[in-house]
């Protein structure tokens, strides 16, 4: 399976398991295993660079197992072949997202106007609070 120019996934890295799908489908639901569970052994994959694996782990979230595998489950359609294609597409999209390096944030300083507005708001608030003090009965 080809992801981009540098990354291709070998067949041995992918395992598919078919189970019965939940939801509508009449008699078909009880007979045909259409749901797909695609398992990609990402941690052991020699084709994925280290930084891509780390980003993929973060993107995968709960789909990442303790053994370092990425599990994608699809049971959208009644067709096993279509569910299989959808699972492979999702895996491809996820790996492509992981290949993109996130932009480095360039720290900026607050503008002079924003500093002045902040100080002015703090002074107004302090004045409101100071007026809430006890009232002297002598006044």
Short mmCIF file of N, CA and C in Angstrom, two decimals, residues 12-139:
data_model
loop_
_atom_site.label_atom_id
_atom_site.label_comp_id
_atom_site.label_asym_id
_atom_site.label_seq_id
_atom_site.Cartn_x
_atom_site.Cartn_y
_atom_site.Cartn_z
N UNK A 12 2.63 -7.62 5.03
CA UNK A 12 2.81 -8.31 6.30
C UNK A 12 2.54 -7.42 7.50
N UNK A 13 2.56 -6.09 7.29
CA UNK A 13 2.32 -5.15 8.39
C UNK A 13 0.83 -4.96 8.68
N UNK A 14 -0.03 -5.39 7.75
CA UNK A 14 -1.47 -5.22 7.89
C UNK A 14 -2.15 -6.56 8.13
N UNK A 15 -3.07 -6.60 9.07
CA UNK A 15 -3.92 -7.78 9.25
C UNK A 15 -5.36 -7.30 9.31
N UNK A 16 -6.23 -8.06 8.66
CA UNK A 16 -7.64 -7.71 8.64
C UNK A 16 -8.44 -8.82 9.28
N UNK A 17 -9.43 -8.42 10.06
CA UNK A 17 -10.31 -9.38 10.70
C UNK A 17 -11.74 -8.94 10.40
N UNK A 18 -12.57 -9.87 10.01
CA UNK A 18 -13.95 -9.54 9.67
C UNK A 18 -14.89 -10.11 10.73
N UNK A 19 -15.82 -9.25 11.18
CA UNK A 19 -16.80 -9.66 12.19
C UNK A 19 -18.18 -9.25 11.73
N UNK A 20 -19.18 -9.73 12.44
CA UNK A 20 -20.55 -9.36 12.10
C UNK A 20 -20.79 -7.93 12.53
N UNK A 21 -21.43 -7.20 11.66
CA UNK A 21 -21.68 -5.79 11.89
C UNK A 21 -22.97 -5.59 12.68
N UNK A 22 -23.03 -4.54 13.49
CA UNK A 22 -24.26 -4.22 14.19
C UNK A 22 -25.10 -3.30 13.31
N UNK A 23 -26.32 -3.05 13.73
CA UNK A 23 -27.16 -2.12 13.00
C UNK A 23 -28.07 -2.79 12.01
N UNK A 24 -28.69 -2.00 11.11
CA UNK A 24 -29.68 -2.53 10.18
C UNK A 24 -29.06 -3.46 9.13
N UNK A 25 -29.87 -4.29 8.55
CA UNK A 25 -29.39 -5.20 7.52
C UNK A 25 -30.24 -6.44 7.41
N UNK A 26 -31.25 -6.55 8.28
CA UNK A 26 -32.18 -7.69 8.21
C UNK A 26 -31.48 -9.00 8.48
N UNK A 27 -31.84 -10.01 7.71
CA UNK A 27 -31.27 -11.35 7.88
C UNK A 27 -29.78 -11.36 7.57
N UNK A 28 -29.35 -10.43 6.75
CA UNK A 28 -27.96 -10.36 6.32
C UNK A 28 -27.01 -10.16 7.51
N UNK A 29 -27.46 -9.40 8.52
CA UNK A 29 -26.62 -9.10 9.68
C UNK A 29 -26.21 -10.38 10.40
N UNK A 30 -27.13 -11.34 10.47
CA UNK A 30 -26.87 -12.58 11.20
C UNK A 30 -25.99 -13.56 10.45
N UNK A 31 -25.82 -13.36 9.16
CA UNK A 31 -25.12 -14.34 8.34
C UNK A 31 -23.75 -13.90 7.85
N UNK A 32 -23.63 -12.63 7.49
CA UNK A 32 -22.43 -12.17 6.78
C UNK A 32 -21.55 -11.30 7.68
N UNK A 33 -20.26 -11.56 7.70
CA UNK A 33 -19.30 -10.75 8.47
C UNK A 33 -18.81 -9.61 7.59
N UNK A 34 -19.41 -8.43 7.78
CA UNK A 34 -19.06 -7.29 6.92
C UNK A 34 -18.19 -6.25 7.62
N UNK A 35 -18.21 -6.21 8.95
CA UNK A 35 -17.40 -5.22 9.67
C UNK A 35 -15.92 -5.59 9.56
N UNK A 36 -15.07 -4.57 9.42
CA UNK A 36 -13.64 -4.79 9.23
C UNK A 36 -12.86 -4.19 10.38
N UNK A 37 -11.89 -4.94 10.88
CA UNK A 37 -10.93 -4.43 11.86
C UNK A 37 -9.55 -4.53 11.23
N UNK A 38 -9.02 -3.37 10.83
CA UNK A 38 -7.71 -3.31 10.18
C UNK A 38 -6.66 -3.02 11.25
N UNK A 39 -5.64 -3.85 11.32
CA UNK A 39 -4.59 -3.70 12.33
C UNK A 39 -3.26 -3.47 11.61
N UNK A 40 -2.63 -2.33 11.93
CA UNK A 40 -1.36 -1.95 11.33
C UNK A 40 -0.30 -1.95 12.42
N UNK A 41 0.71 -2.79 12.27
CA UNK A 41 1.80 -2.89 13.25
C UNK A 41 2.77 -1.71 13.04
N UNK A 42 2.38 -0.56 13.53
CA UNK A 42 3.12 0.68 13.26
C UNK A 42 4.47 0.72 13.98
N UNK A 43 4.50 0.26 15.23
CA UNK A 43 5.74 0.33 16.02
C UNK A 43 6.85 -0.51 15.40
N UNK A 44 6.48 -1.66 14.81
CA UNK A 44 7.48 -2.55 14.22
C UNK A 44 7.77 -2.25 12.75
N UNK A 45 7.07 -1.28 12.20
CA UNK A 45 7.20 -0.98 10.77
C UNK A 45 8.56 -0.35 10.46
N UNK A 46 9.33 -0.96 9.56
CA UNK A 46 10.61 -0.37 9.18
C UNK A 46 10.45 0.79 8.20
N UNK A 47 9.26 0.94 7.62
CA UNK A 47 9.04 1.96 6.60
C UNK A 47 8.66 3.33 7.17
N UNK A 48 8.28 3.37 8.45
CA UNK A 48 7.91 4.65 9.06
C UNK A 48 9.08 5.23 9.84
N UNK A 49 9.46 6.48 9.57
CA UNK A 49 10.51 7.13 10.36
C UNK A 49 10.03 7.38 11.80
N UNK A 50 10.95 7.53 12.72
CA UNK A 50 10.63 7.74 14.13
C UNK A 50 9.69 8.90 14.42
N UNK A 51 9.99 10.11 13.89
CA UNK A 51 9.10 11.25 14.16
C UNK A 51 7.68 11.02 13.66
N UNK A 52 7.55 10.34 12.52
CA UNK A 52 6.22 10.05 11.97
C UNK A 52 5.48 9.09 12.90
N UNK A 53 6.19 8.11 13.45
CA UNK A 53 5.57 7.17 14.39
C UNK A 53 5.05 7.90 15.63
N UNK A 54 5.84 8.84 16.14
CA UNK A 54 5.43 9.60 17.32
C UNK A 54 4.18 10.43 17.05
N UNK A 55 4.18 11.13 15.90
CA UNK A 55 3.01 11.94 15.55
C UNK A 55 1.79 11.05 15.31
N UNK A 56 2.01 9.87 14.70
CA UNK A 56 0.92 8.93 14.44
C UNK A 56 0.33 8.43 15.75
N UNK A 57 1.18 8.18 16.74
CA UNK A 57 0.71 7.72 18.05
C UNK A 57 -0.22 8.76 18.67
N UNK A 58 0.18 10.04 18.56
CA UNK A 58 -0.65 11.11 19.13
C UNK A 58 -1.97 11.26 18.37
N UNK A 59 -1.90 11.16 17.05
CA UNK A 59 -3.11 11.30 16.24
C UNK A 59 -4.08 10.14 16.45
N UNK A 60 -3.54 8.94 16.65
CA UNK A 60 -4.38 7.74 16.76
C UNK A 60 -5.17 7.73 18.06
N UNK A 61 -4.59 8.22 19.14
CA UNK A 61 -5.31 8.27 20.40
C UNK A 61 -5.65 6.88 20.92
N UNK A 62 -6.94 6.59 21.15
CA UNK A 62 -7.37 5.31 21.70
C UNK A 62 -7.20 4.16 20.72
N UNK A 63 -7.02 4.46 19.47
CA UNK A 63 -6.86 3.40 18.46
C UNK A 63 -5.47 2.76 18.51
N UNK A 64 -4.55 3.36 19.27
CA UNK A 64 -3.19 2.85 19.42
C UNK A 64 -3.17 1.85 20.58
N UNK A 65 -2.67 0.64 20.34
CA UNK A 65 -2.64 -0.38 21.39
C UNK A 65 -1.33 -0.33 22.16
N UNK A 66 -1.28 -1.06 23.28
CA UNK A 66 -0.06 -1.11 24.09
C UNK A 66 1.09 -1.77 23.33
N UNK A 67 0.75 -2.68 22.42
CA UNK A 67 1.78 -3.38 21.64
C UNK A 67 2.34 -2.51 20.51
N UNK A 68 1.74 -1.33 20.29
CA UNK A 68 2.23 -0.44 19.23
C UNK A 68 1.55 -0.67 17.90
N UNK A 69 0.33 -1.17 17.93
CA UNK A 69 -0.42 -1.38 16.69
C UNK A 69 -1.53 -0.34 16.60
N UNK A 70 -1.88 0.02 15.39
CA UNK A 70 -2.96 0.96 15.13
C UNK A 70 -4.15 0.15 14.64
N UNK A 71 -5.29 0.25 15.33
CA UNK A 71 -6.48 -0.54 14.99
C UNK A 71 -7.57 0.39 14.49
N UNK A 72 -8.06 0.11 13.27
CA UNK A 72 -9.14 0.91 12.68
C UNK A 72 -10.32 -0.03 12.44
N UNK A 73 -11.49 0.34 12.99
CA UNK A 73 -12.69 -0.47 12.82
C UNK A 73 -13.69 0.27 11.96
N UNK A 74 -14.25 -0.43 10.96
CA UNK A 74 -15.23 0.17 10.06
C UNK A 74 -16.40 -0.79 9.88
N UNK A 75 -17.61 -0.27 10.08
CA UNK A 75 -18.81 -1.05 9.82
C UNK A 75 -19.90 -0.15 9.24
N UNK A 76 -19.48 0.74 8.34
CA UNK A 76 -20.39 1.74 7.80
C UNK A 76 -21.35 1.17 6.76
N UNK A 77 -20.85 0.34 5.86
CA UNK A 77 -21.70 -0.16 4.79
C UNK A 77 -21.99 -1.65 4.98
N UNK A 78 -22.89 -2.17 4.15
CA UNK A 78 -23.24 -3.59 4.23
C UNK A 78 -22.28 -4.44 3.40
N UNK A 79 -21.38 -3.77 2.69
CA UNK A 79 -20.43 -4.49 1.83
C UNK A 79 -19.09 -4.63 2.53
N UNK A 80 -18.60 -5.86 2.60
CA UNK A 80 -17.31 -6.12 3.23
C UNK A 80 -16.19 -5.43 2.46
N UNK A 81 -16.25 -5.51 1.13
CA UNK A 81 -15.20 -4.92 0.29
C UNK A 81 -15.16 -3.40 0.47
N UNK A 82 -16.33 -2.77 0.54
CA UNK A 82 -16.37 -1.30 0.69
C UNK A 82 -15.83 -0.90 2.07
N UNK A 83 -16.22 -1.65 3.12
CA UNK A 83 -15.70 -1.36 4.46
C UNK A 83 -14.18 -1.51 4.50
N UNK A 84 -13.68 -2.50 3.80
CA UNK A 84 -12.23 -2.74 3.73
C UNK A 84 -11.52 -1.55 3.07
N UNK A 85 -12.10 -1.06 1.98
CA UNK A 85 -11.53 0.10 1.28
C UNK A 85 -11.55 1.35 2.17
N UNK A 86 -12.65 1.54 2.90
CA UNK A 86 -12.77 2.70 3.78
C UNK A 86 -11.70 2.64 4.87
N UNK A 87 -11.49 1.45 5.45
CA UNK A 87 -10.48 1.29 6.51
C UNK A 87 -9.09 1.61 5.97
N UNK A 88 -8.78 1.14 4.78
CA UNK A 88 -7.46 1.42 4.18
C UNK A 88 -7.30 2.91 3.87
N UNK A 89 -8.38 3.56 3.41
CA UNK A 89 -8.34 5.00 3.14
C UNK A 89 -8.07 5.79 4.42
N UNK A 90 -8.75 5.38 5.51
CA UNK A 90 -8.56 6.08 6.79
C UNK A 90 -7.13 5.92 7.29
N UNK A 91 -6.58 4.73 7.13
CA UNK A 91 -5.19 4.50 7.54
C UNK A 91 -4.25 5.39 6.73
N UNK A 92 -4.48 5.45 5.43
CA UNK A 92 -3.64 6.28 4.55
C UNK A 92 -3.72 7.75 4.97
N UNK A 93 -4.95 8.25 5.22
CA UNK A 93 -5.13 9.65 5.62
C UNK A 93 -4.42 9.94 6.94
N UNK A 94 -4.54 9.01 7.88
CA UNK A 94 -3.92 9.19 9.19
C UNK A 94 -2.39 9.27 9.08
N UNK A 95 -1.81 8.39 8.27
CA UNK A 95 -0.35 8.38 8.10
C UNK A 95 0.09 9.64 7.35
N UNK A 96 -0.70 10.08 6.37
CA UNK A 96 -0.34 11.31 5.65
C UNK A 96 -0.37 12.52 6.57
N UNK A 97 -1.36 12.57 7.49
CA UNK A 97 -1.40 13.66 8.47
C UNK A 97 -0.18 13.62 9.37
N UNK A 98 0.24 12.40 9.74
CA UNK A 98 1.40 12.25 10.63
C UNK A 98 2.69 12.64 9.92
N UNK A 99 2.72 12.57 8.60
CA UNK A 99 3.91 12.93 7.84
C UNK A 99 4.13 14.44 7.80
N UNK A 100 3.06 15.22 7.97
CA UNK A 100 3.17 16.68 7.93
C UNK A 100 3.80 17.18 9.22
N UNK A 101 4.87 17.93 9.09
CA UNK A 101 5.51 18.50 10.27
C UNK A 101 4.68 19.68 10.75
N UNK A 102 4.39 19.74 12.05
CA UNK A 102 3.63 20.90 12.55
C UNK A 102 4.49 22.16 12.52
N UNK A 103 3.84 23.29 12.26
CA UNK A 103 4.58 24.55 12.22
C UNK A 103 5.07 24.90 13.62
N UNK A 104 6.31 25.40 13.69
CA UNK A 104 6.86 25.83 14.97
C UNK A 104 6.27 27.17 15.34
N UNK A 105 5.81 27.30 16.56
CA UNK A 105 5.23 28.56 17.01
C UNK A 105 6.34 29.55 17.28
N UNK A 106 6.16 30.73 16.74
CA UNK A 106 7.12 31.80 16.98
C UNK A 106 6.54 32.68 18.09
N UNK A 107 7.18 32.71 19.26
CA UNK A 107 6.63 33.50 20.36
C UNK A 107 6.65 35.00 20.04
N UNK A 108 5.56 35.68 20.32
CA UNK A 108 5.47 37.11 20.06
C UNK A 108 5.21 37.85 21.36
N UNK A 109 5.51 39.14 21.37
CA UNK A 109 5.28 39.97 22.55
C UNK A 109 3.95 40.70 22.37
N UNK A 110 3.24 40.97 23.49
CA UNK A 110 1.99 41.73 23.36
C UNK A 110 2.28 43.16 22.91
N UNK A 111 1.34 43.73 22.15
CA UNK A 111 1.53 45.09 21.63
C UNK A 111 1.35 46.11 22.76
N UNK A 112 1.83 47.31 22.53
CA UNK A 112 1.73 48.38 23.52
C UNK A 112 0.26 48.69 23.83
N UNK A 113 -0.56 48.72 22.78
CA UNK A 113 -1.99 49.01 22.97
C UNK A 113 -2.67 47.96 23.82
N UNK A 114 -2.34 46.68 23.61
CA UNK A 114 -2.97 45.62 24.39
C UNK A 114 -2.54 45.69 25.85
N UNK A 115 -1.28 46.08 26.09
CA UNK A 115 -0.81 46.25 27.47
C UNK A 115 -1.58 47.36 28.18
N UNK A 116 -1.75 48.50 27.48
CA UNK A 116 -2.45 49.64 28.06
C UNK A 116 -3.92 49.29 28.35
N UNK A 117 -4.57 48.58 27.42
CA UNK A 117 -5.97 48.18 27.62
C UNK A 117 -6.10 47.26 28.83
N UNK A 118 -5.14 46.35 29.01
CA UNK A 118 -5.16 45.42 30.14
C UNK A 118 -5.03 46.19 31.46
N UNK A 119 -4.08 47.10 31.51
CA UNK A 119 -3.86 47.88 32.74
C UNK A 119 -5.08 48.74 33.05
N UNK A 120 -5.68 49.35 32.02
CA UNK A 120 -6.86 50.20 32.21
C UNK A 120 -8.02 49.37 32.78
N UNK A 121 -8.22 48.18 32.23
CA UNK A 121 -9.30 47.31 32.70
C UNK A 121 -9.06 46.89 34.15
N UNK A 122 -7.80 46.62 34.50
CA UNK A 122 -7.47 46.22 35.88
C UNK A 122 -7.75 47.37 36.85
N UNK A 123 -7.41 48.60 36.43
CA UNK A 123 -7.63 49.76 37.30
C UNK A 123 -9.12 50.00 37.52
N UNK A 124 -9.91 49.88 36.45
CA UNK A 124 -11.36 50.05 36.56
C UNK A 124 -11.95 49.01 37.51
N UNK A 125 -11.51 47.79 37.38
CA UNK A 125 -12.01 46.70 38.21
C UNK A 125 -11.62 46.93 39.68
N UNK A 126 -10.39 47.39 39.90
CA UNK A 126 -9.92 47.66 41.26
C UNK A 126 -10.75 48.78 41.90
N UNK A 127 -11.12 49.78 41.11
CA UNK A 127 -11.93 50.88 41.63
C UNK A 127 -13.32 50.39 42.02
N UNK A 128 -13.92 49.57 41.19
CA UNK A 128 -15.24 49.00 41.49
C UNK A 128 -15.18 48.23 42.79
N UNK A 129 -14.14 47.46 42.97
CA UNK A 129 -14.01 46.64 44.18
C UNK A 129 -13.75 47.50 45.41
N UNK A 130 -12.97 48.58 45.24
CA UNK A 130 -12.67 49.44 46.39
C UNK A 130 -13.92 50.16 46.87
N UNK A 131 -14.88 50.43 45.99
CA UNK A 131 -16.13 51.10 46.37
C UNK A 131 -17.06 50.17 47.15
N UNK A 132 -16.75 48.89 47.16
CA UNK A 132 -17.58 47.93 47.87
C UNK A 132 -17.25 47.86 49.37
N UNK A 133 -16.32 48.66 49.82
CA UNK A 133 -15.87 48.62 51.21
C UNK A 133 -16.98 48.98 52.19
N UNK A 134 -16.67 48.86 53.48
CA UNK A 134 -17.66 49.18 54.52
C UNK A 134 -18.01 50.66 54.49
N UNK A 135 -19.26 50.95 54.80
CA UNK A 135 -19.71 52.34 54.85
C UNK A 135 -19.54 52.82 56.28
N UNK A 136 -18.92 53.98 56.43
CA UNK A 136 -18.67 54.54 57.76
C UNK A 136 -19.95 55.23 58.25
N UNK A 137 -20.47 54.86 59.43
CA UNK A 137 -21.73 55.45 59.91
C UNK A 137 -21.61 56.96 60.19
N UNK A 138 -20.41 57.46 60.33
CA UNK A 138 -20.21 58.91 60.61
C UNK A 138 -20.45 59.78 59.40
N UNK A 139 -20.46 59.23 58.21
CA UNK A 139 -20.63 60.05 56.99
C UNK A 139 -22.04 60.39 56.72
#
